Amino acid sequence: MKVENPEKWTAETPVLYTVLLTLKNSKGEIKEIEQTKFGFRKVEIKNSKLCINGQPVLLKGVNRHEFDPDLGRAITEDSMIKDILLMKQFNINTVRTCHYPDQPVWYDLCDKYGLYLIDEANIESHGMGYGKKSLGHDKSWQAAHIDRVVSMIERDKNHPSIIIWSLGNEAGPGMNFQACSKKIKELDSSRFIHYERMNSVTDIDSVMYPSVQSLIDAGEKKSDKPFFICEYAHAMGNAIGNLQEYWDAIEKYDRLIGGCIWDWVDQGLRKNTPVGNRTTGIDYKPESLAPLKKGEYWAYGGDFGDLPNDKNFCVNGIVSPDRQVSPKLWEVKKVYQYVDIKSDSLKSNQFVLSNKYNFINLKQFTVKWSLKENGKLIQNGEFNAPDTSPGNHSTVVIPVNNPELQSGAEYWLRIALVTKADNSWSEKGHEIAWQQMRMPYKVPETSIIKTADTKKINLEENADSIIVRGNNFLVSFSEKSGTIDEYVFNNNTIINKSTDGQINGPLLNIYRAPVDNDRYIRNKWLEFKLNNLKREVLSLKISSRENNSVIIKSLIKYSGKTNSYFEQETTWHVLGNGNIIVNNKITPHGDFPDLPRIGVRMFLPDKLNHVSWFGRGPHENYTDRKLSADIDLYKSSVDDLFVHYVKPQANGNHEDTRWVCLTDNKKNGLMITASNLFSFSALHYTDNELHAVRHPCKLKKRNDVVLCLDYRQAGLGGASCGPYTLEKYRVKPQSCEFIFCLRPYSVERGTESTIAK
């Protein structure tokens, strides 16, 4: 039957037709009727590009195992739809069915909602290696190889969502894969072949976990074959660093057609603590993808008495077992977004919208914009996106009125595109792309507070402490600790008096609980005792004093491995208004490896549980995973800043912070500002406590707030299975100067933004 010019199926426009098959006997009587959905589309390789219906596409993908935290591999249709909706909403357009063909209904759903599929045969002999023992070389296994490939093709060949056949995964090269490739070409010439272990028998070159540089090298190589990353950005734990750098390369070179992140979902199973809810047994019917309840946790290798095991190596998804959205997924959405929004001229409020869709015109979206002053909304609006066909761009003018500029303020313009109407995978108003830009206004400088304008202070020096008293504050420094021993403002305690077991004032902090991507350097950190540096106070003395201020200097040595140590020279400038300017000069000595961080840590009273900050958020972010986190004014609680990774590790960091403020229920507390951007985290656990347990339910919540302020913290990289952190995101053991100001805060002093100036 010939069909004239049908509407074409793509992942962006999944148009399906109903095919009706009627079986009649010789008398013309209907005996049976069957129907199926069918989509028309054409897959080609042109000039080393992968094309759908003549248009070159990029595969913005993930690998997906069939997994349910309660039902294991027996997944439900509801969970499949949940996965697809999340993928579509977060700009994912491709799934590799690692490492086997999926349930038949999955393909129906991908046809319906629109996802490109790399359908993978159930062939893996990873444990046999890739050498002579690989089953791919053994002729006696050839029929088994071919049977699995043919079975996949014959079952799935009518699905338009499938654009690539994969011969399997990590089963080595060999004659059997040559035979499989030949057989596929006999059966189906409409699709192309992928197999990472033997690119010589495929239509597409493929690798796993390349470095950014090796990807660039592949892009520069002359070849007629497209180049695809079947696995990259290993999402194990707190991960997916430098995703943007991968996509800068992919979008630069024609033969690079994208990649699939490893992988979609954490493969953790619901389990109970000894005192938890009993939810096992033949009558147990779990709610589909239900969040964890009290007494439950996500179990992994070793939690069932199983030996040997891979520990948490299968806990490497972008989403949690119950499909909760993670900070990682927000970064994926941002990097994968289909519209670039760039300034043409900030002064004239002109911006260029570049359409990176292949089949969608931007006119089906609404442009929404807002202008904020230090996080406060002062202008906003919306208008229809201009007629912009795929691959083209348009210039828009955002009708921003020049605001009345406030001294020291920052003005951030945010432009977003949202859907105009409901569709199969999102509601009206769903945001598909956004960009934030700082406006180049010439803002008046803030006035500098002179020490002469502050109130008189009194100084008391004892054998073991230095005490500074003002009209409404007290701060004491300990000879034993070399830091603040107590800090009180308006009879509200900001830093509790230290005890023999814990020093609460700011001290040097170099360690972080290793994230899974730190696996190859964490032992060096422990070898150099970064988690337990030995502290020696070399001096604490009054440097100078005036009626309205006093300067105290301390010098502390922190020793790790033999002949390797840090020196922290701190100048404490205490002002008459209770503020303390803290200047840290940190110098490493010895042959330290790359560091987790350089900063300070202090312990604040548990009552200071309310956190507000001006910087990146609302979700956690790191130097190499922060594009999705806008600069804005945020409010949270210490409890909510904790990120529940299946295996506890460093979490909750926030980059590019201007100020952070922690307060109690009466809005009294402590604000920290800095001369330069810094990062912070505020949790109820230390990094040593995070590293010591296998599950969040094993953590014992502290009766204080662990506040970390960082001059710099290392990026996340991808080294749990892949390359180490990019050079520009590493923390080298080099001297630095970290200056910040401790400011007692109360609502009577003004708003946080006002006080922070």
PDB file of N, CA, C and O in Angstrom, residues 609-648:
ATOM      1  N   ASN A 609      18.210  27.437  62.540  1.00  0.00           N
ATOM      2  CA  ASN A 609      17.846  26.434  61.544  1.00  0.00           C
ATOM      3  C   ASN A 609      17.274  27.040  60.269  1.00  0.00           C
ATOM      4  O   ASN A 609      17.058  26.345  59.284  1.00  0.00           O
ATOM      5  N   HIS A 610      17.023  28.358  60.287  1.00  0.00           N
ATOM      6  CA  HIS A 610      16.466  29.020  59.110  1.00  0.00           C
ATOM      7  C   HIS A 610      17.612  29.636  58.300  1.00  0.00           C
ATOM      8  O   HIS A 610      18.402  30.413  58.831  1.00  0.00           O
ATOM      9  N   VAL A 611      17.667  29.291  57.019  1.00  0.00           N
ATOM     10  CA  VAL A 611      18.786  29.725  56.181  1.00  0.00           C
ATOM     11  C   VAL A 611      18.252  30.549  55.017  1.00  0.00           C
ATOM     12  O   VAL A 611      17.322  30.139  54.323  1.00  0.00           O
ATOM     13  N   SER A 612      18.822  31.708  54.822  1.00  0.00           N
ATOM     14  CA  SER A 612      18.556  32.501  53.620  1.00  0.00           C
ATOM     15  C   SER A 612      19.900  32.875  53.021  1.00  0.00           C
ATOM     16  O   SER A 612      20.896  33.030  53.738  1.00  0.00           O
ATOM     17  N   TRP A 613      19.916  32.982  51.703  1.00  0.00           N
ATOM     18  CA  TRP A 613      21.179  33.330  51.052  1.00  0.00           C
ATOM     19  C   TRP A 613      20.911  33.984  49.705  1.00  0.00           C
ATOM     20  O   TRP A 613      19.868  33.803  49.098  1.00  0.00           O
ATOM     21  N   PHE A 614      21.895  34.754  49.271  1.00  0.00           N
ATOM     22  CA  PHE A 614      21.879  35.359  47.941  1.00  0.00           C
ATOM     23  C   PHE A 614      23.031  34.740  47.173  1.00  0.00           C
ATOM     24  O   PHE A 614      24.202  34.998  47.449  1.00  0.00           O
ATOM     25  N   GLY A 615      22.678  33.884  46.231  1.00  0.00           N
ATOM     26  CA  GLY A 615      23.678  33.140  45.476  1.00  0.00           C
ATOM     27  C   GLY A 615      22.977  32.120  44.608  1.00  0.00           C
ATOM     28  O   GLY A 615      21.827  32.322  44.194  1.00  0.00           O
ATOM     29  N   ARG A 616      23.630  31.027  44.339  1.00  0.00           N
ATOM     30  CA  ARG A 616      23.051  30.010  43.462  1.00  0.00           C
ATOM     31  C   ARG A 616      22.165  29.040  44.246  1.00  0.00           C
ATOM     32  O   ARG A 616      22.505  28.635  45.357  1.00  0.00           O
ATOM     33  N   GLY A 617      21.054  28.676  43.630  1.00  0.00           N
ATOM     34  CA  GLY A 617      20.115  27.763  44.248  1.00  0.00           C
ATOM     35  C   GLY A 617      18.934  27.540  43.312  1.00  0.00           C
ATOM     36  O   GLY A 617      18.988  27.876  42.126  1.00  0.00           O
ATOM     37  N   PRO A 618      17.835  26.993  43.819  1.00  0.00           N
ATOM     38  CA  PRO A 618      17.662  26.560  45.209  1.00  0.00           C
ATOM     39  C   PRO A 618      18.328  25.227  45.510  1.00  0.00           C
ATOM     40  O   PRO A 618      18.633  24.921  46.661  1.00  0.00           O
ATOM     41  N   HIS A 619      18.547  24.398  44.467  1.00  0.00           N
ATOM     42  CA  HIS A 619      19.145  23.088  44.693  1.00  0.00           C
ATOM     43  C   HIS A 619      20.658  23.230  44.858  1.00  0.00           C
ATOM     44  O   HIS A 619      21.259  24.234  44.476  1.00  0.00           O
ATOM     45  N   GLU A 620      21.266  22.179  45.410  1.00  0.00           N
ATOM     46  CA  GLU A 620      22.719  22.207  45.619  1.00  0.00           C
ATOM     47  C   GLU A 620      23.435  22.356  44.275  1.00  0.00           C
ATOM     48  O   GLU A 620      22.935  21.953  43.222  1.00  0.00           O
ATOM     49  N   ASN A 621      24.644  22.913  44.315  1.00  0.00           N
ATOM     50  CA  ASN A 621      25.411  23.123  43.098  1.00  0.00           C
ATOM     51  C   ASN A 621      26.892  23.183  43.415  1.00  0.00           C
ATOM     52  O   ASN A 621      27.291  23.477  44.546  1.00  0.00           O
ATOM     53  N   TYR A 622      27.699  22.894  42.403  1.00  0.00           N
ATOM     54  CA  TYR A 622      29.153  22.832  42.555  1.00  0.00           C
ATOM     55  C   TYR A 622      29.800  23.565  41.380  1.00  0.00           C
ATOM     56  O   TYR A 622      29.135  23.920  40.407  1.00  0.00           O
ATOM     57  N   THR A 623      31.100  23.778  41.453  1.00  0.00           N
ATOM     58  CA  THR A 623      31.771  24.593  40.445  1.00  0.00           C
ATOM     59  C   THR A 623      31.553  24.058  39.037  1.00  0.00           C
ATOM     60  O   THR A 623      31.487  24.839  38.083  1.00  0.00           O
ATOM     61  N   ASP A 624      31.446  22.743  38.872  1.00  0.00           N
ATOM     62  CA  ASP A 624      31.247  22.175  37.540  1.00  0.00           C
ATOM     63  C   ASP A 624      29.826  21.648  37.343  1.00  0.00           C
ATOM     64  O   ASP A 624      29.567  20.895  36.405  1.00  0.00           O
ATOM     65  N   ARG A 625      28.906  22.034  38.226  1.00  0.00           N
ATOM     66  CA  ARG A 625      27.489  21.675  38.043  1.00  0.00           C
ATOM     67  C   ARG A 625      26.623  22.766  38.667  1.00  0.00           C
ATOM     68  O   ARG A 625      25.979  22.574  39.690  1.00  0.00           O
ATOM     69  N   LYS A 626      26.617  23.930  38.030  1.00  0.00           N
ATOM     70  CA  LYS A 626      25.893  25.054  38.619  1.00  0.00           C
ATOM     71  C   LYS A 626      25.100  25.871  37.605  1.00  0.00           C
ATOM     72  O   LYS A 626      24.463  26.864  37.970  1.00  0.00           O
ATOM     73  N   LEU A 627      25.119  25.476  36.324  1.00  0.00           N
ATOM     74  CA  LEU A 627      24.427  26.273  35.307  1.00  0.00           C
ATOM     75  C   LEU A 627      22.925  26.316  35.531  1.00  0.00           C
ATOM     76  O   LEU A 627      22.262  27.288  35.169  1.00  0.00           O
ATOM     77  N   SER A 628      22.382  25.272  36.128  1.00  0.00           N
ATOM     78  CA  SER A 628      20.932  25.199  36.352  1.00  0.00           C
ATOM     79  C   SER A 628      20.493  25.947  37.596  1.00  0.00           C
ATOM     80  O   SER A 628      19.292  26.071  37.857  1.00  0.00           O
ATOM     81  N   ALA A 629      21.445  26.437  38.374  1.00  0.00           N
ATOM     82  CA  ALA A 629      21.132  27.106  39.645  1.00  0.00           C
ATOM     83  C   ALA A 629      21.254  28.616  39.466  1.00  0.00           C
ATOM     84  O   ALA A 629      22.362  29.153  39.367  1.00  0.00           O
ATOM     85  N   ASP A 630      20.133  29.291  39.436  1.00  0.00           N
ATOM     86  CA  ASP A 630      20.121  30.745  39.219  1.00  0.00           C
ATOM     87  C   ASP A 630      20.664  31.496  40.430  1.00  0.00           C
ATOM     88  O   ASP A 630      20.582  31.028  41.581  1.00  0.00           O
ATOM     89  N   ILE A 631      21.180  32.690  40.160  1.00  0.00           N
ATOM     90  CA  ILE A 631      21.512  33.633  41.230  1.00  0.00           C
ATOM     91  C   ILE A 631      20.212  34.272  41.697  1.00  0.00           C
ATOM     92  O   ILE A 631      19.494  34.901  40.919  1.00  0.00           O
ATOM     93  N   ASP A 632      19.897  34.101  42.981  1.00  0.00           N
ATOM     94  CA  ASP A 632      18.633  34.640  43.486  1.00  0.00           C
ATOM     95  C   ASP A 632      18.681  34.666  45.005  1.00  0.00           C
ATOM     96  O   ASP A 632      19.656  34.219  45.629  1.00  0.00           O
ATOM     97  N   LEU A 633      17.617  35.179  45.585  1.00  0.00           N
ATOM     98  CA  LEU A 633      17.451  35.189  47.034  1.00  0.00           C
ATOM     99  C   LEU A 633      16.635  33.959  47.416  1.00  0.00           C
ATOM    100  O   LEU A 633      15.515  33.768  46.921  1.00  0.00           O
ATOM    101  N   TYR A 634      17.180  33.116  48.284  1.00  0.00           N
ATOM    102  CA  TYR A 634      16.532  31.856  48.637  1.00  0.00           C
ATOM    103  C   TYR A 634      16.363  31.739  50.144  1.00  0.00           C
ATOM    104  O   TYR A 634      17.121  32.319  50.925  1.00  0.00           O
ATOM    105  N   LYS A 635      15.359  30.959  50.534  1.00  0.00           N
ATOM    106  CA  LYS A 635      15.126  30.634  51.929  1.00  0.00           C
ATOM    107  C   LYS A 635      14.890  29.139  52.052  1.00  0.00           C
ATOM    108  O   LYS A 635      14.231  28.527  51.204  1.00  0.00           O
ATOM    109  N   SER A 636      15.439  28.549  53.103  1.00  0.00           N
ATOM    110  CA  SER A 636      15.278  27.116  53.324  1.00  0.00           C
ATOM    111  C   SER A 636      15.493  26.854  54.808  1.00  0.00           C
ATOM    112  O   SER A 636      15.580  27.773  55.622  1.00  0.00           O
ATOM    113  N   SER A 637      15.559  25.594  55.142  1.00  0.00           N
ATOM    114  CA  SER A 637      15.922  25.183  56.499  1.00  0.00           C
ATOM    115  C   SER A 637      17.154  24.301  56.401  1.00  0.00           C
ATOM    116  O   SER A 637      17.452  23.740  55.331  1.00  0.00           O
ATOM    117  N   VAL A 638      17.864  24.162  57.485  1.00  0.00           N
ATOM    118  CA  VAL A 638      19.036  23.289  57.499  1.00  0.00           C
ATOM    119  C   VAL A 638      18.622  21.866  57.136  1.00  0.00           C
ATOM    120  O   VAL A 638      19.307  21.179  56.373  1.00  0.00           O
ATOM    121  N   ASP A 639      17.492  21.422  57.656  1.00  0.00           N
ATOM    122  CA  ASP A 639      17.019  20.072  57.339  1.00  0.00           C
ATOM    123  C   ASP A 639      16.818  19.900  55.836  1.00  0.00           C
ATOM    124  O   ASP A 639      17.184  18.872  55.257  1.00  0.00           O
ATOM    125  N   ASP A 640      16.226  20.896  55.192  1.00  0.00           N
ATOM    126  CA  ASP A 640      15.905  20.768  53.770  1.00  0.00           C
ATOM    127  C   ASP A 640      17.118  20.951  52.866  1.00  0.00           C
ATOM    128  O   ASP A 640      17.059  20.602  51.681  1.00  0.00           O
ATOM    129  N   LEU A 641      18.202  21.492  53.376  1.00  0.00           N
ATOM    130  CA  LEU A 641      19.410  21.629  52.570  1.00  0.00           C
ATOM    131  C   LEU A 641      20.157  20.312  52.414  1.00  0.00           C
ATOM    132  O   LEU A 641      21.027  20.184  51.551  1.00  0.00           O
ATOM    133  N   PHE A 642      19.806  19.334  53.226  1.00  0.00           N
ATOM    134  CA  PHE A 642      20.439  18.011  53.124  1.00  0.00           C
ATOM    135  C   PHE A 642      19.891  17.269  51.911  1.00  0.00           C
ATOM    136  O   PHE A 642      18.682  17.223  51.685  1.00  0.00           O
ATOM    137  N   VAL A 643      20.783  16.706  51.093  1.00  0.00           N
ATOM    138  CA  VAL A 643      20.386  15.946  49.908  1.00  0.00           C
ATOM    139  C   VAL A 643      20.532  14.462  50.225  1.00  0.00           C
ATOM    140  O   VAL A 643      21.616  13.998  50.584  1.00  0.00           O
ATOM    141  N   HIS A 644      19.443  13.730  50.068  1.00  0.00           N
ATOM    142  CA  HIS A 644      19.389  12.335  50.499  1.00  0.00           C
ATOM    143  C   HIS A 644      19.939  11.398  49.428  1.00  0.00           C
ATOM    144  O   HIS A 644      19.191  10.696  48.747  1.00  0.00           O
ATOM    145  N   TYR A 645      21.245  11.380  49.289  1.00  0.00           N
ATOM    146  CA  TYR A 645      21.845  10.375  48.417  1.00  0.00           C
ATOM    147  C   TYR A 645      21.726   9.009  49.080  1.00  0.00           C
ATOM    148  O   TYR A 645      21.773   8.898  50.316  1.00  0.00           O
ATOM    149  N   VAL A 646      21.563   7.974  48.258  1.00  0.00           N
ATOM    150  CA  VAL A 646      21.363   6.621  48.792  1.00  0.00           C
ATOM    151  C   VAL A 646      22.519   6.243  49.708  1.00  0.00           C
ATOM    152  O   VAL A 646      22.321   5.678  50.780  1.00  0.00           O
ATOM    153  N   LYS A 647      23.736   6.549  49.295  1.00  0.00           N
ATOM    154  CA  LYS A 647      24.908   6.402  50.163  1.00  0.00           C
ATOM    155  C   LYS A 647      25.358   7.804  50.561  1.00  0.00           C
ATOM    156  O   LYS A 647      25.695   8.616  49.711  1.00  0.00           O
ATOM    157  N   PRO A 648      25.355   8.126  51.852  1.00  0.00           N
ATOM    158  CA  PRO A 648      25.712   9.486  52.283  1.00  0.00           C
ATOM    159  C   PRO A 648      27.095   9.903  51.810  1.00  0.00           C
ATOM    160  O   PRO A 648      28.044   9.111  51.809  1.00  0.00           O
TER     161      PRO A 648
END
